[in-house]
Amino acid sequence: MAGLTPASALPVEIRLHKASRTLEIAFDDGARFSLPCEYLRVNSPSAEVQGHGVGQGVLQTGKRDVAITGVEQVGNYAVKLVFDDGHDSGLYSWQYLYELGRDHTARWQEYLAQLAVAGASRDPAAH
């Protein structure tokens, strides 16, 4: 997928699959991503997750079973995802969703490595 440019791509379809807990998003340049709810939750663009400055992010743990209960469009540039753990403050811009899709494998491996270093778990009962 090298060469994909998230800055100009616009979504043409966004579909929430509740049973598989994934958000499928298709862009006008032909890119299509299926993003797990857990992945979207732990990569929320909110200050609660990202912090208020470089290096101030908060590692999200125990989110393996999280689900999205709502997808609300915000203007023509983003969606607000509502999660069943009460989190709803992240605005996912089209560009950010594209980047999350494009970089899914690398970001997920980085997240799993951070959990391992912290001795933390994806499982709700363990955090």
mmCIF file of N, CA and C in Angstrom:
data_model
loop_
_atom_site.group_PDB
_atom_site.id
_atom_site.type_symbol
_atom_site.label_atom_id
_atom_site.label_comp_id
_atom_site.label_asym_id
_atom_site.label_seq_id
_atom_site.Cartn_x
_atom_site.Cartn_y
_atom_site.Cartn_z
ATOM 1 N N MET A 1 0.802 -1.194 0.000
ATOM 2 C CA MET A 1 0.000 0.000 0.000
ATOM 3 C C MET A 1 0.847 1.261 0.000
ATOM 4 N N ALA A 2 2.079 1.141 -0.316
ATOM 5 C CA ALA A 2 2.930 2.324 -0.385
ATOM 6 C C ALA A 2 2.371 3.269 -1.428
ATOM 7 N N GLY A 3 2.488 4.535 -1.153
ATOM 8 C CA GLY A 3 2.005 5.515 -2.092
ATOM 9 C C GLY A 3 0.619 6.040 -1.772
ATOM 10 N N LEU A 4 -0.070 5.425 -0.850
ATOM 11 C CA LEU A 4 -1.384 5.928 -0.476
ATOM 12 C C LEU A 4 -1.224 7.243 0.269
ATOM 13 N N THR A 5 -2.062 8.192 -0.049
ATOM 14 C CA THR A 5 -1.963 9.509 0.578
ATOM 15 C C THR A 5 -3.226 9.814 1.368
ATOM 16 N N PRO A 6 -3.152 9.756 2.680
ATOM 17 C CA PRO A 6 -4.329 9.962 3.513
ATOM 18 C C PRO A 6 -4.840 11.400 3.512
ATOM 19 N N ALA A 7 -4.011 12.358 3.172
ATOM 20 C CA ALA A 7 -4.416 13.757 3.287
ATOM 21 C C ALA A 7 -5.571 14.110 2.363
ATOM 22 N N SER A 8 -5.667 13.466 1.211
ATOM 23 C CA SER A 8 -6.693 13.846 0.252
ATOM 24 C C SER A 8 -7.833 12.841 0.135
ATOM 25 N N ALA A 9 -7.696 11.672 0.718
ATOM 26 C CA ALA A 9 -8.715 10.639 0.572
ATOM 27 C C ALA A 9 -9.935 10.940 1.435
ATOM 28 N N LEU A 10 -11.101 10.666 0.870
ATOM 29 C CA LEU A 10 -12.353 10.853 1.588
ATOM 30 C C LEU A 10 -13.089 9.524 1.667
ATOM 31 N N PRO A 11 -13.794 9.275 2.780
ATOM 32 C CA PRO A 11 -14.510 8.010 2.902
ATOM 33 C C PRO A 11 -15.736 7.983 1.997
ATOM 34 N N VAL A 12 -15.999 6.830 1.425
ATOM 35 C CA VAL A 12 -17.203 6.642 0.625
ATOM 36 C C VAL A 12 -18.165 5.678 1.311
ATOM 37 N N GLU A 13 -17.652 4.959 2.315
ATOM 38 C CA GLU A 13 -18.503 4.031 3.064
ATOM 39 C C GLU A 13 -17.874 3.779 4.433
ATOM 40 N N ILE A 14 -18.718 3.815 5.447
ATOM 41 C CA ILE A 14 -18.294 3.443 6.800
ATOM 42 C C ILE A 14 -19.368 2.503 7.330
ATOM 43 N N ARG A 15 -18.948 1.311 7.729
ATOM 44 C CA ARG A 15 -19.910 0.314 8.190
ATOM 45 C C ARG A 15 -19.404 -0.327 9.482
ATOM 46 N N LEU A 16 -20.241 -0.316 10.494
ATOM 47 C CA LEU A 16 -19.925 -0.953 11.767
ATOM 48 C C LEU A 16 -20.451 -2.376 11.745
ATOM 49 N N HIS A 17 -19.569 -3.332 11.990
ATOM 50 C CA HIS A 17 -19.949 -4.742 12.071
ATOM 51 C C HIS A 17 -19.918 -5.132 13.550
ATOM 52 N N LYS A 18 -21.092 -5.132 14.171
ATOM 53 C CA LYS A 18 -21.158 -5.357 15.620
ATOM 54 C C LYS A 18 -20.724 -6.764 16.015
ATOM 55 N N ALA A 19 -21.105 -7.769 15.237
ATOM 56 C CA ALA A 19 -20.774 -9.147 15.600
ATOM 57 C C ALA A 19 -19.265 -9.386 15.629
ATOM 58 N N SER A 20 -18.557 -8.856 14.634
ATOM 59 C CA SER A 20 -17.102 -9.058 14.577
ATOM 60 C C SER A 20 -16.346 -7.922 15.250
ATOM 61 N N ARG A 21 -17.068 -6.939 15.762
ATOM 62 C CA ARG A 21 -16.481 -5.770 16.423
ATOM 63 C C ARG A 21 -15.402 -5.127 15.545
ATOM 64 N N THR A 22 -15.808 -4.791 14.318
ATOM 65 C CA THR A 22 -14.902 -4.098 13.407
ATOM 66 C C THR A 22 -15.633 -2.929 12.750
ATOM 67 N N LEU A 23 -14.845 -1.940 12.379
ATOM 68 C CA LEU A 23 -15.345 -0.802 11.617
ATOM 69 C C LEU A 23 -14.691 -0.889 10.249
ATOM 70 N N GLU A 24 -15.521 -1.007 9.229
ATOM 71 C CA GLU A 24 -15.012 -1.085 7.862
ATOM 72 C C GLU A 24 -15.154 0.286 7.228
ATOM 73 N N ILE A 25 -14.094 0.743 6.616
ATOM 74 C CA ILE A 25 -14.119 2.059 5.986
ATOM 75 C C ILE A 25 -13.466 1.968 4.611
ATOM 76 N N ALA A 26 -14.177 2.513 3.618
ATOM 77 C CA ALA A 26 -13.678 2.525 2.250
ATOM 78 C C ALA A 26 -13.463 3.979 1.839
ATOM 79 N N PHE A 27 -12.375 4.216 1.139
ATOM 80 C CA PHE A 27 -12.025 5.568 0.697
ATOM 81 C C PHE A 27 -12.158 5.695 -0.814
ATOM 82 N N ASP A 28 -12.260 6.934 -1.255
ATOM 83 C CA ASP A 28 -12.474 7.202 -2.673
ATOM 84 C C ASP A 28 -11.273 6.884 -3.557
ATOM 85 N N ASP A 29 -10.134 6.586 -2.959
ATOM 86 C CA ASP A 29 -8.968 6.198 -3.763
ATOM 87 C C ASP A 29 -8.859 4.677 -3.906
ATOM 88 N N GLY A 30 -9.880 3.960 -3.406
ATOM 89 C CA GLY A 30 -9.892 2.503 -3.518
ATOM 90 C C GLY A 30 -9.409 1.770 -2.278
ATOM 91 N N ALA A 31 -8.797 2.486 -1.331
ATOM 92 C CA ALA A 31 -8.335 1.835 -0.100
ATOM 93 C C ALA A 31 -9.545 1.426 0.737
ATOM 94 N N ARG A 32 -9.451 0.260 1.358
ATOM 95 C CA ARG A 32 -10.517 -0.251 2.218
ATOM 96 C C ARG A 32 -9.848 -0.910 3.416
ATOM 97 N N PHE A 33 -10.322 -0.552 4.606
ATOM 98 C CA PHE A 33 -9.731 -1.074 5.832
ATOM 99 C C PHE A 33 -10.819 -1.638 6.733
ATOM 100 N N SER A 34 -10.486 -2.715 7.430
ATOM 101 C CA SER A 34 -11.364 -3.288 8.443
ATOM 102 C C SER A 34 -10.617 -3.188 9.767
ATOM 103 N N LEU A 35 -11.073 -2.283 10.627
ATOM 104 C CA LEU A 35 -10.338 -1.955 11.848
ATOM 105 C C LEU A 35 -11.072 -2.460 13.088
ATOM 106 N N PRO A 36 -10.422 -3.303 13.888
ATOM 107 C CA PRO A 36 -11.049 -3.810 15.110
ATOM 108 C C PRO A 36 -11.372 -2.688 16.101
ATOM 109 N N CYS A 37 -12.470 -2.830 16.810
ATOM 110 C CA CYS A 37 -12.859 -1.831 17.812
ATOM 111 C C CYS A 37 -11.754 -1.622 18.842
ATOM 112 N N GLU A 38 -11.139 -2.711 19.288
ATOM 113 C CA GLU A 38 -10.066 -2.595 20.279
ATOM 114 C C GLU A 38 -8.934 -1.726 19.741
ATOM 115 N N TYR A 39 -8.540 -1.937 18.504
ATOM 116 C CA TYR A 39 -7.466 -1.164 17.877
ATOM 117 C C TYR A 39 -7.835 0.318 17.825
ATOM 118 N N LEU A 40 -9.067 0.613 17.445
ATOM 119 C CA LEU A 40 -9.510 2.000 17.384
ATOM 120 C C LEU A 40 -9.544 2.629 18.777
ATOM 121 N N ARG A 41 -9.970 1.846 19.764
ATOM 122 C CA ARG A 41 -10.065 2.378 21.135
ATOM 123 C C ARG A 41 -8.688 2.704 21.702
ATOM 124 N N VAL A 42 -7.724 1.811 21.533
ATOM 125 C CA VAL A 42 -6.407 2.043 22.128
ATOM 126 C C VAL A 42 -5.613 3.097 21.362
ATOM 127 N N ASN A 43 -6.074 3.439 20.157
ATOM 128 C CA ASN A 43 -5.439 4.489 19.364
ATOM 129 C C ASN A 43 -6.322 5.732 19.263
ATOM 130 N N SER A 44 -7.217 5.902 20.217
ATOM 131 C CA SER A 44 -8.096 7.065 20.190
ATOM 132 C C SER A 44 -7.268 8.345 20.130
ATOM 133 N N PRO A 45 -7.708 9.302 19.308
ATOM 134 C CA PRO A 45 -6.989 10.572 19.233
ATOM 135 C C PRO A 45 -7.291 11.509 20.400
ATOM 136 N N SER A 46 -8.058 11.049 21.374
ATOM 137 C CA SER A 46 -8.434 11.899 22.506
ATOM 138 C C SER A 46 -7.249 12.228 23.396
ATOM 139 N N ALA A 47 -7.352 13.327 24.117
ATOM 140 C CA ALA A 47 -6.304 13.710 25.068
ATOM 141 C C ALA A 47 -6.189 12.673 26.180
ATOM 142 N N GLU A 48 -7.299 12.017 26.509
ATOM 143 C CA GLU A 48 -7.290 10.981 27.551
ATOM 144 C C GLU A 48 -6.316 9.857 27.204
ATOM 145 N N VAL A 49 -6.205 9.546 25.926
ATOM 146 C CA VAL A 49 -5.324 8.473 25.460
ATOM 147 C C VAL A 49 -3.969 9.021 25.012
ATOM 148 N N GLN A 50 -3.972 10.077 24.220
ATOM 149 C CA GLN A 50 -2.745 10.612 23.639
ATOM 150 C C GLN A 50 -1.962 11.518 24.584
ATOM 151 N N GLY A 51 -2.633 12.018 25.633
ATOM 152 C CA GLY A 51 -1.984 12.967 26.520
ATOM 153 C C GLY A 51 -2.056 14.365 25.932
ATOM 154 N N HIS A 52 -1.443 15.314 26.605
ATOM 155 C CA HIS A 52 -1.496 16.710 26.160
ATOM 156 C C HIS A 52 -0.179 17.176 25.551
ATOM 157 N N GLY A 53 0.735 16.253 25.309
ATOM 158 C CA GLY A 53 2.014 16.605 24.712
ATOM 159 C C GLY A 53 2.760 15.354 24.314
ATOM 160 N N VAL A 54 3.856 15.531 23.635
ATOM 161 C CA VAL A 54 4.666 14.411 23.165
ATOM 162 C C VAL A 54 5.120 13.553 24.351
ATOM 163 N N GLY A 55 4.931 12.248 24.215
ATOM 164 C CA GLY A 55 5.380 11.321 25.254
ATOM 165 C C GLY A 55 4.467 11.239 26.468
ATOM 166 N N GLN A 56 3.302 11.876 26.405
ATOM 167 C CA GLN A 56 2.398 11.860 27.550
ATOM 168 C C GLN A 56 1.210 10.927 27.353
ATOM 169 N N GLY A 57 1.263 10.071 26.347
ATOM 170 C CA GLY A 57 0.166 9.143 26.094
ATOM 171 C C GLY A 57 -0.026 8.174 27.244
ATOM 172 N N VAL A 58 -1.242 7.685 27.366
ATOM 173 C CA VAL A 58 -1.601 6.751 28.432
ATOM 174 C C VAL A 58 -1.884 5.388 27.808
ATOM 175 N N LEU A 59 -1.106 4.375 28.183
ATOM 176 C CA LEU A 59 -1.289 3.026 27.659
ATOM 177 C C LEU A 59 -2.668 2.507 28.067
ATOM 178 N N GLN A 60 -3.438 2.095 27.084
ATOM 179 C CA GLN A 60 -4.779 1.568 27.325
ATOM 180 C C GLN A 60 -4.687 0.061 27.524
ATOM 181 N N THR A 61 -5.240 -0.408 28.614
ATOM 182 C CA THR A 61 -5.197 -1.833 28.918
ATOM 183 C C THR A 61 -6.614 -2.369 29.101
ATOM 184 N N GLY A 62 -6.759 -3.691 28.988
ATOM 185 C CA GLY A 62 -8.035 -4.340 29.243
ATOM 186 C C GLY A 62 -9.118 -4.029 28.232
ATOM 187 N N LYS A 63 -8.750 -3.747 26.995
ATOM 188 C CA LYS A 63 -9.742 -3.322 25.994
ATOM 189 C C LYS A 63 -10.074 -4.401 24.966
ATOM 190 N N ARG A 64 -9.673 -5.645 25.211
ATOM 191 C CA ARG A 64 -9.883 -6.722 24.234
ATOM 192 C C ARG A 64 -11.352 -6.837 23.808
ATOM 193 N N ASP A 65 -12.278 -6.694 24.730
ATOM 194 C CA ASP A 65 -13.690 -6.933 24.434
ATOM 195 C C ASP A 65 -14.497 -5.674 24.156
ATOM 196 N N VAL A 66 -13.827 -4.534 24.026
ATOM 197 C CA VAL A 66 -14.548 -3.279 23.815
ATOM 198 C C VAL A 66 -15.278 -3.301 22.471
ATOM 199 N N ALA A 67 -16.425 -2.633 22.454
ATOM 200 C CA ALA A 67 -17.212 -2.545 21.222
ATOM 201 C C ALA A 67 -17.591 -1.095 20.974
ATOM 202 N N ILE A 68 -17.876 -0.804 19.730
ATOM 203 C CA ILE A 68 -18.376 0.518 19.356
ATOM 204 C C ILE A 68 -19.896 0.446 19.360
ATOM 205 N N THR A 69 -20.523 1.387 20.051
ATOM 206 C CA THR A 69 -21.982 1.420 20.110
ATOM 207 C C THR A 69 -22.569 2.516 19.232
ATOM 208 N N GLY A 70 -21.721 3.442 18.786
ATOM 209 C CA GLY A 70 -22.217 4.506 17.931
ATOM 210 C C GLY A 70 -21.125 5.129 17.091
ATOM 211 N N VAL A 71 -21.505 5.561 15.893
ATOM 212 C CA VAL A 71 -20.610 6.267 14.980
ATOM 213 C C VAL A 71 -21.348 7.538 14.574
ATOM 214 N N GLU A 72 -20.818 8.675 14.992
ATOM 215 C CA GLU A 72 -21.484 9.954 14.736
ATOM 216 C C GLU A 72 -20.591 10.823 13.862
ATOM 217 N N GLN A 73 -21.120 11.231 12.700
ATOM 218 C CA GLN A 73 -20.336 12.099 11.819
ATOM 219 C C GLN A 73 -20.205 13.479 12.447
ATOM 220 N N VAL A 74 -19.002 14.049 12.343
ATOM 221 C CA VAL A 74 -18.716 15.393 12.829
ATOM 222 C C VAL A 74 -18.321 16.227 11.618
ATOM 223 N N GLY A 75 -19.229 17.094 11.191
ATOM 224 C CA GLY A 75 -18.956 17.904 10.012
ATOM 225 C C GLY A 75 -18.630 17.031 8.817
ATOM 226 N N ASN A 76 -17.731 17.520 7.980
ATOM 227 C CA ASN A 76 -17.301 16.771 6.797
ATOM 228 C C ASN A 76 -15.885 16.265 6.935
ATOM 229 N N TYR A 77 -15.415 16.118 8.181
ATOM 230 C CA TYR A 77 -14.005 15.798 8.345
ATOM 231 C C TYR A 77 -13.703 14.663 9.321
ATOM 232 N N ALA A 78 -14.698 14.190 10.080
ATOM 233 C CA ALA A 78 -14.389 13.212 11.126
ATOM 234 C C ALA A 78 -15.637 12.457 11.576
ATOM 235 N N VAL A 79 -15.385 11.423 12.384
ATOM 236 C CA VAL A 79 -16.450 10.741 13.113
ATOM 237 C C VAL A 79 -16.060 10.661 14.584
ATOM 238 N N LYS A 80 -17.065 10.677 15.415
ATOM 239 C CA LYS A 80 -16.873 10.419 16.840
ATOM 240 C C LYS A 80 -17.339 8.992 17.067
ATOM 241 N N LEU A 81 -16.456 8.179 17.629
ATOM 242 C CA LEU A 81 -16.801 6.801 17.930
ATOM 243 C C LEU A 81 -17.180 6.706 19.400
ATOM 244 N N VAL A 82 -18.304 6.060 19.665
ATOM 245 C CA VAL A 82 -18.787 5.873 21.029
ATOM 246 C C VAL A 82 -18.544 4.410 21.390
ATOM 247 N N PHE A 83 -17.758 4.194 22.440
ATOM 248 C CA PHE A 83 -17.398 2.841 22.863
ATOM 249 C C PHE A 83 -18.218 2.423 24.075
ATOM 250 N N ASP A 84 -18.409 1.112 24.226
ATOM 251 C CA ASP A 84 -19.240 0.622 25.330
ATOM 252 C C ASP A 84 -18.575 0.735 26.700
ATOM 253 N N ASP A 85 -17.313 1.173 26.744
ATOM 254 C CA ASP A 85 -16.673 1.411 28.046
ATOM 255 C C ASP A 85 -16.844 2.873 28.476
ATOM 256 N N GLY A 86 -17.659 3.620 27.732
ATOM 257 C CA GLY A 86 -17.941 5.004 28.083
ATOM 258 C C GLY A 86 -17.074 6.024 27.372
ATOM 259 N N HIS A 87 -16.037 5.575 26.678
ATOM 260 C CA HIS A 87 -15.138 6.509 25.993
ATOM 261 C C HIS A 87 -15.822 7.040 24.732
ATOM 262 N N ASP A 88 -15.854 8.370 24.597
ATOM 263 C CA ASP A 88 -16.475 8.955 23.405
ATOM 264 C C ASP A 88 -15.892 10.327 23.053
ATOM 265 N N SER A 89 -14.697 10.603 23.540
ATOM 266 C CA SER A 89 -14.154 11.955 23.349
ATOM 267 C C SER A 89 -13.156 12.080 22.197
ATOM 268 N N GLY A 90 -12.912 11.028 21.464
ATOM 269 C CA GLY A 90 -11.969 11.117 20.352
ATOM 270 C C GLY A 90 -12.667 11.420 19.044
ATOM 271 N N LEU A 91 -12.154 12.392 18.313
ATOM 272 C CA LEU A 91 -12.650 12.680 16.971
ATOM 273 C C LEU A 91 -11.663 12.098 15.963
ATOM 274 N N TYR A 92 -12.123 11.130 15.209
ATOM 275 C CA TYR A 92 -11.285 10.415 14.251
ATOM 276 C C TYR A 92 -11.437 11.078 12.888
ATOM 277 N N SER A 93 -10.465 11.885 12.507
ATOM 278 C CA SER A 93 -10.516 12.549 11.197
ATOM 279 C C SER A 93 -10.368 11.502 10.105
ATOM 280 N N TRP A 94 -10.803 11.866 8.901
ATOM 281 C CA TRP A 94 -10.650 10.937 7.782
ATOM 282 C C TRP A 94 -9.178 10.582 7.599
ATOM 283 N N GLN A 95 -8.303 11.581 7.715
ATOM 284 C CA GLN A 95 -6.871 11.333 7.546
ATOM 285 C C GLN A 95 -6.362 10.370 8.612
ATOM 286 N N TYR A 96 -6.796 10.554 9.868
ATOM 287 C CA TYR A 96 -6.325 9.676 10.945
ATOM 288 C C TYR A 96 -6.834 8.248 10.736
ATOM 289 N N LEU A 97 -8.098 8.089 10.337
ATOM 290 C CA LEU A 97 -8.624 6.746 10.070
ATOM 291 C C LEU A 97 -7.856 6.081 8.940
ATOM 292 N N TYR A 98 -7.513 6.842 7.926
ATOM 293 C CA TYR A 98 -6.740 6.311 6.805
ATOM 294 C C TYR A 98 -5.370 5.842 7.301
ATOM 295 N N GLU A 99 -4.724 6.685 8.111
ATOM 296 C CA GLU A 99 -3.410 6.318 8.649
ATOM 297 C C GLU A 99 -3.508 5.085 9.543
ATOM 298 N N LEU A 100 -4.566 5.002 10.350
ATOM 299 C CA LEU A 100 -4.748 3.816 11.198
ATOM 300 C C LEU A 100 -4.899 2.563 10.348
ATOM 301 N N GLY A 101 -5.617 2.682 9.251
ATOM 302 C CA GLY A 101 -5.776 1.536 8.351
ATOM 303 C C GLY A 101 -4.476 1.178 7.656
ATOM 304 N N ARG A 102 -3.831 2.160 7.090
ATOM 305 C CA ARG A 102 -2.578 1.945 6.355
ATOM 306 C C ARG A 102 -1.496 1.356 7.248
ATOM 307 N N ASP A 103 -1.420 1.824 8.495
ATOM 308 C CA ASP A 103 -0.343 1.438 9.408
ATOM 309 C C ASP A 103 -0.776 0.423 10.462
ATOM 310 N N HIS A 104 -1.898 -0.259 10.200
ATOM 311 C CA HIS A 104 -2.498 -1.143 11.202
ATOM 312 C C HIS A 104 -1.512 -2.165 11.773
ATOM 313 N N THR A 105 -0.841 -2.899 10.927
ATOM 314 C CA THR A 105 0.046 -3.964 11.400
ATOM 315 C C THR A 105 1.161 -3.409 12.290
ATOM 316 N N ALA A 106 1.828 -2.365 11.856
ATOM 317 C CA ALA A 106 2.941 -1.800 12.630
ATOM 318 C C ALA A 106 2.458 -1.196 13.941
ATOM 319 N N ARG A 107 1.343 -0.477 13.893
ATOM 320 C CA ARG A 107 0.818 0.149 15.123
ATOM 321 C C ARG A 107 0.384 -0.912 16.129
ATOM 322 N N TRP A 108 -0.235 -1.984 15.622
ATOM 323 C CA TRP A 108 -0.701 -3.037 16.520
ATOM 324 C C TRP A 108 0.485 -3.735 17.188
ATOM 325 N N GLN A 109 1.523 -4.013 16.434
ATOM 326 C CA GLN A 109 2.703 -4.660 17.008
ATOM 327 C C GLN A 109 3.361 -3.761 18.049
ATOM 328 N N GLU A 110 3.381 -2.468 17.784
ATOM 329 C CA GLU A 110 3.940 -1.510 18.735
ATOM 330 C C GLU A 110 3.120 -1.499 20.033
ATOM 331 N N TYR A 111 1.802 -1.538 19.887
ATOM 332 C CA TYR A 111 0.924 -1.573 21.058
ATOM 333 C C TYR A 111 1.165 -2.840 21.889
ATOM 334 N N LEU A 112 1.237 -3.997 21.236
ATOM 335 C CA LEU A 112 1.477 -5.251 21.949
ATOM 336 C C LEU A 112 2.834 -5.217 22.659
ATOM 337 N N ALA A 113 3.824 -4.622 22.033
ATOM 338 C CA ALA A 113 5.147 -4.497 22.657
ATOM 339 C C ALA A 113 5.075 -3.594 23.890
ATOM 340 N N GLN A 114 4.337 -2.502 23.801
ATOM 341 C CA GLN A 114 4.181 -1.601 24.952
ATOM 342 C C GLN A 114 3.489 -2.309 26.107
ATOM 343 N N LEU A 115 2.472 -3.116 25.798
ATOM 344 C CA LEU A 115 1.791 -3.889 26.840
ATOM 345 C C LEU A 115 2.768 -4.842 27.524
ATOM 346 N N ALA A 116 3.578 -5.520 26.718
ATOM 347 C CA ALA A 116 4.539 -6.490 27.260
ATOM 348 C C ALA A 116 5.540 -5.796 28.191
ATOM 349 N N VAL A 117 6.076 -4.661 27.765
ATOM 350 C CA VAL A 117 7.042 -3.917 28.578
ATOM 351 C C VAL A 117 6.410 -3.493 29.894
ATOM 352 N N ALA A 118 5.133 -3.100 29.835
ATOM 353 C CA ALA A 118 4.430 -2.625 31.025
ATOM 354 C C ALA A 118 3.923 -3.766 31.898
ATOM 355 N N GLY A 119 4.022 -5.000 31.398
ATOM 356 C CA GLY A 119 3.464 -6.137 32.136
ATOM 357 C C GLY A 119 1.950 -6.053 32.213
ATOM 358 N N ALA A 120 1.343 -5.438 31.196
ATOM 359 C CA ALA A 120 -0.100 -5.227 31.177
ATOM 360 C C ALA A 120 -0.770 -6.211 30.218
ATOM 361 N N SER A 121 -2.095 -6.190 30.208
ATOM 362 C CA SER A 121 -2.840 -7.146 29.416
ATOM 363 C C SER A 121 -3.964 -6.474 28.627
ATOM 364 N N ARG A 122 -4.360 -7.130 27.550
ATOM 365 C CA ARG A 122 -5.512 -6.710 26.774
ATOM 366 C C ARG A 122 -6.797 -7.150 27.451
ATOM 367 N N ASP A 123 -6.711 -8.118 28.365
ATOM 368 C CA ASP A 123 -7.896 -8.671 28.998
ATOM 369 C C ASP A 123 -8.441 -7.786 30.104
ATOM 370 N N PRO A 124 -9.757 -7.543 30.106
ATOM 371 C CA PRO A 124 -10.376 -6.656 31.094
ATOM 372 C C PRO A 124 -10.103 -7.074 32.548
ATOM 373 N N ALA A 125 -10.149 -8.360 32.825
ATOM 374 C CA ALA A 125 -9.969 -8.820 34.220
ATOM 375 C C ALA A 125 -8.552 -8.637 34.725
ATOM 376 N N ALA A 126 -7.597 -8.524 33.799
ATOM 377 C CA ALA A 126 -6.180 -8.475 34.193
ATOM 378 C C ALA A 126 -5.653 -7.067 34.425
ATOM 379 N N HIS A 127 -6.380 -6.049 34.014
ATOM 380 C CA HIS A 127 -5.833 -4.699 34.129
ATOM 381 C C HIS A 127 -6.210 -4.073 35.404
#
